[in-house]
XYZ file of C-alpha atoms in Angstrom:
209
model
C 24.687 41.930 -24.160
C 26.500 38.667 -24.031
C 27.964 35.704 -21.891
C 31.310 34.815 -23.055
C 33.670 32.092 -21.045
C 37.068 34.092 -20.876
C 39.662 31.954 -19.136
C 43.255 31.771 -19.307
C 43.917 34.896 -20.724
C 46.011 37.975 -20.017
C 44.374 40.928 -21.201
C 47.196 43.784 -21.043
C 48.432 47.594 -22.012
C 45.359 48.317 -23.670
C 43.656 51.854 -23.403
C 40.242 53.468 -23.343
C 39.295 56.881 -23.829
C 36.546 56.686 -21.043
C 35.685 53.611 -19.363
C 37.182 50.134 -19.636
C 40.794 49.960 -20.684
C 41.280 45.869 -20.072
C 37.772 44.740 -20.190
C 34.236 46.543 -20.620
C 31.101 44.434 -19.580
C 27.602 46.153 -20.204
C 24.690 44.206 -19.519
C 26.830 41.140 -19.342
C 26.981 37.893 -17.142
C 30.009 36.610 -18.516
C 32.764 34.420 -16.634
C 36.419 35.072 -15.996
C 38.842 32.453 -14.760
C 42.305 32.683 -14.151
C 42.434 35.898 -16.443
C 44.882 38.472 -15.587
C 44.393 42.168 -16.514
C 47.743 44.245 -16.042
C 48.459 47.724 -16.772
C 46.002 48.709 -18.559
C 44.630 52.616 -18.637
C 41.443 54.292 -18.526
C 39.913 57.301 -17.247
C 37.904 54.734 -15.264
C 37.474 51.495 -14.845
C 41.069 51.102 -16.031
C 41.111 47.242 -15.163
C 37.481 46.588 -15.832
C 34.275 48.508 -15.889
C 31.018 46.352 -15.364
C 27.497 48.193 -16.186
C 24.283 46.259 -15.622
C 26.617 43.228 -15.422
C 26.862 40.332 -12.755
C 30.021 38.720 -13.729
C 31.305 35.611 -12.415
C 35.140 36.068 -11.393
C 37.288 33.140 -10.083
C 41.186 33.804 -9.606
C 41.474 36.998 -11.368
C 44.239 39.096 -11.090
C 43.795 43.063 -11.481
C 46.861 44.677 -10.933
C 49.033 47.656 -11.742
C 45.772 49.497 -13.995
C 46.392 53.555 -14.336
C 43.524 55.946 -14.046
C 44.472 57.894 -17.182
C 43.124 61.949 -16.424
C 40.379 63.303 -18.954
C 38.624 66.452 -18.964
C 35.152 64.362 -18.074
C 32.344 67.090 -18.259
C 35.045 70.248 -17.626
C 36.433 68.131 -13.994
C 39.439 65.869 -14.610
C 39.820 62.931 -12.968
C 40.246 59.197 -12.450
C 38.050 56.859 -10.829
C 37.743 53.282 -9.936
C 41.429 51.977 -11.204
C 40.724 48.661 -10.793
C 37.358 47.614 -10.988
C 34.100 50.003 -11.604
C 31.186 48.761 -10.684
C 27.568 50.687 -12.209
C 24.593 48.828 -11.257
C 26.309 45.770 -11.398
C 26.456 42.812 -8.652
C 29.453 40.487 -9.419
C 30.563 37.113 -8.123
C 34.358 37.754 -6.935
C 36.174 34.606 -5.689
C 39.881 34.176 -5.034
C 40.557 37.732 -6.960
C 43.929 39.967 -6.406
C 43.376 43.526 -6.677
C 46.797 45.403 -6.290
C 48.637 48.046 -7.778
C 45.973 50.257 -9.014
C 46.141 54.043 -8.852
C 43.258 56.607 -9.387
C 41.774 59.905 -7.672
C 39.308 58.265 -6.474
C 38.906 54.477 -5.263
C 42.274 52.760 -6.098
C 41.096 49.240 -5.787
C 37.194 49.371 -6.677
C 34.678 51.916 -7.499
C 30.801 50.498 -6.914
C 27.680 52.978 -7.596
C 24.455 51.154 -6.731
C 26.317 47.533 -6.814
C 26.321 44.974 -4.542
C 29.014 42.782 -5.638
C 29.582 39.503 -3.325
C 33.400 39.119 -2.574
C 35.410 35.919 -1.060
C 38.564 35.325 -0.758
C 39.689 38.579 -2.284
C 43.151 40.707 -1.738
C 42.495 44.173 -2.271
C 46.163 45.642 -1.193
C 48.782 48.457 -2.005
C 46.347 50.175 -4.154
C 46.792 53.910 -4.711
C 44.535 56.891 -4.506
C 44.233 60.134 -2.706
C 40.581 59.344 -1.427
C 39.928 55.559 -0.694
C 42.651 53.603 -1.716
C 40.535 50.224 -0.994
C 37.097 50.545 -1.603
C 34.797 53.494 -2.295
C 31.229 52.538 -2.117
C 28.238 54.973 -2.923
C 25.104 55.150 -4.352
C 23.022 52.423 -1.865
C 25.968 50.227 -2.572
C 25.870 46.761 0.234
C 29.229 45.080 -0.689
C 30.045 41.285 0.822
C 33.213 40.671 2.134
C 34.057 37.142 2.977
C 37.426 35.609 3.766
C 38.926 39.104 2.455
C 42.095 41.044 3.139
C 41.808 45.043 2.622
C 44.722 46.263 3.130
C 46.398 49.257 1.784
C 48.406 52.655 2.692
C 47.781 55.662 0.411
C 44.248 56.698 1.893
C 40.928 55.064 4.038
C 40.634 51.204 3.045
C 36.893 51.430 2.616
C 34.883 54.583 2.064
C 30.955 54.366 2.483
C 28.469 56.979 1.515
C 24.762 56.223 1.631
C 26.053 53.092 2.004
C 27.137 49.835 3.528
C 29.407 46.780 3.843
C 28.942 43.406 5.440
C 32.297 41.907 6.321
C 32.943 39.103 8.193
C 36.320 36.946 8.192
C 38.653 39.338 6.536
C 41.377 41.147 7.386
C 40.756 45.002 7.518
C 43.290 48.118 7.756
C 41.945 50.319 10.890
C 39.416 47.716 11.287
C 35.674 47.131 10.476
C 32.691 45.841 12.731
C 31.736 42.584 12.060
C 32.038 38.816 13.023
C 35.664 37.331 12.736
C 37.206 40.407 11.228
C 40.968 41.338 12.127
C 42.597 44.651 12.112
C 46.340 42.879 11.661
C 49.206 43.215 9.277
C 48.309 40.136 7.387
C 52.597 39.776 6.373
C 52.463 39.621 2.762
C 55.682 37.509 1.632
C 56.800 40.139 -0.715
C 54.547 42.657 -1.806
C 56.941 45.048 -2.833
C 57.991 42.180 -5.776
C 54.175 40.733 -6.066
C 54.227 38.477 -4.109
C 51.145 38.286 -1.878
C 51.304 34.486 -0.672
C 50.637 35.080 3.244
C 54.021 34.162 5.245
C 54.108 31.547 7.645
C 53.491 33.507 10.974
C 50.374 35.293 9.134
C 47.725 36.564 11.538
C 45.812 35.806 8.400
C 45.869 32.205 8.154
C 43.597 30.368 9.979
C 41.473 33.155 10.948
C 39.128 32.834 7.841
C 35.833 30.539 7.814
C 35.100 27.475 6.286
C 31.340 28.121 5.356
């Protein structure tokens, strides 16, 4: 139960046994800027599990986080490689998401969260169901300014569930004002590099407001 200012850190190859292997918030509304959190494991939440937590993220960088199997109540599996979300309604803003692999929900896992997200790169996450974003529990995500965009699985997954996306840039598409279902042309991603190249269908195409 605290509010720490973490900024300018790298948090990296650390392990937990259940949840949290970079970073474990519960009941938390602390801030991250420019923190990166690299390949670190968990069984989930391998990046960063949130519980109760509204945490304030500005150019974060999740990448490359392993699911690491368990035997959770007799049923292995990994969930949520990058970012879990339990009851928790971050701030996201300018935040790469990348890399990631887990059963379930490469990118982010959110259970009764509504987490508001701008300006965020979700991409070339891995998972055999919902690479992107798998969203349950009367989850309502916000997706502003946004690029989802990966190839293992489904992008976004709902269940009991929805997300408001406007702006962004969506793999197979998404209703929704100003959203694009368009290669956005990373430069590199294969080396990291997800600067948007010149000819982008990306650039331009966000919003201002």
């Amino acid at each position: 139960e605290s509010d720490p200012l973490l900024k300018s850190l790298i948090i990296e190859s650390s392990e937990a046994s259940v949840f949290g292997g970079g970073l474990c918030c519960v009941i938390s509304s602390a801030t991250l800027v420019d923190v990166d959190i690299l390949n670190n494991t968990a069984p989930g939440g391998a990046g960063i599990f949130m519980y109760s937590s509204d945490v304030n993220m500005v150019n974060v960088n999740i990448q490359e986080n392993q699911g690491e199997e368990e035997d959770l109540d007799n049923t292995p599996y990994t969930v949520g490689a990058g970012l879990l979300l339990d009851r928790s309604n971050p701030s996201l803003n300018g935040v790469m998401i990348t890399g990631n692999e887990a059963d379930y929900a490469g990118g982010i896992w959110l259970g009764n969260s509504d987490p508001i997200m701008t300006n965020v790169t979700i991409a070339n996450n891995i998972a055999e169901n919902a690479s992107g974003i798998w969203c349950s529990e009367n989850s309502h995500p916000t997706l502003i300014n946004s690029i989802i965009w990966n190839e293992s699985s489904e992008d976004i997954y709902t269940e009991n569930s929805s997300v408001n996306a406007t702006f962004s840039a969506i793999r197979g598409g998404w209703e929704g004002t100003g959203n694009i279902d368009a290669d956005p042309l990373f430069v590199d991603a294969a080396n990291d590099d997800y600067h948007l190249a010149d000819w982008s269908p990306c650039i331009g195409a966000g919003t201002a407001t």
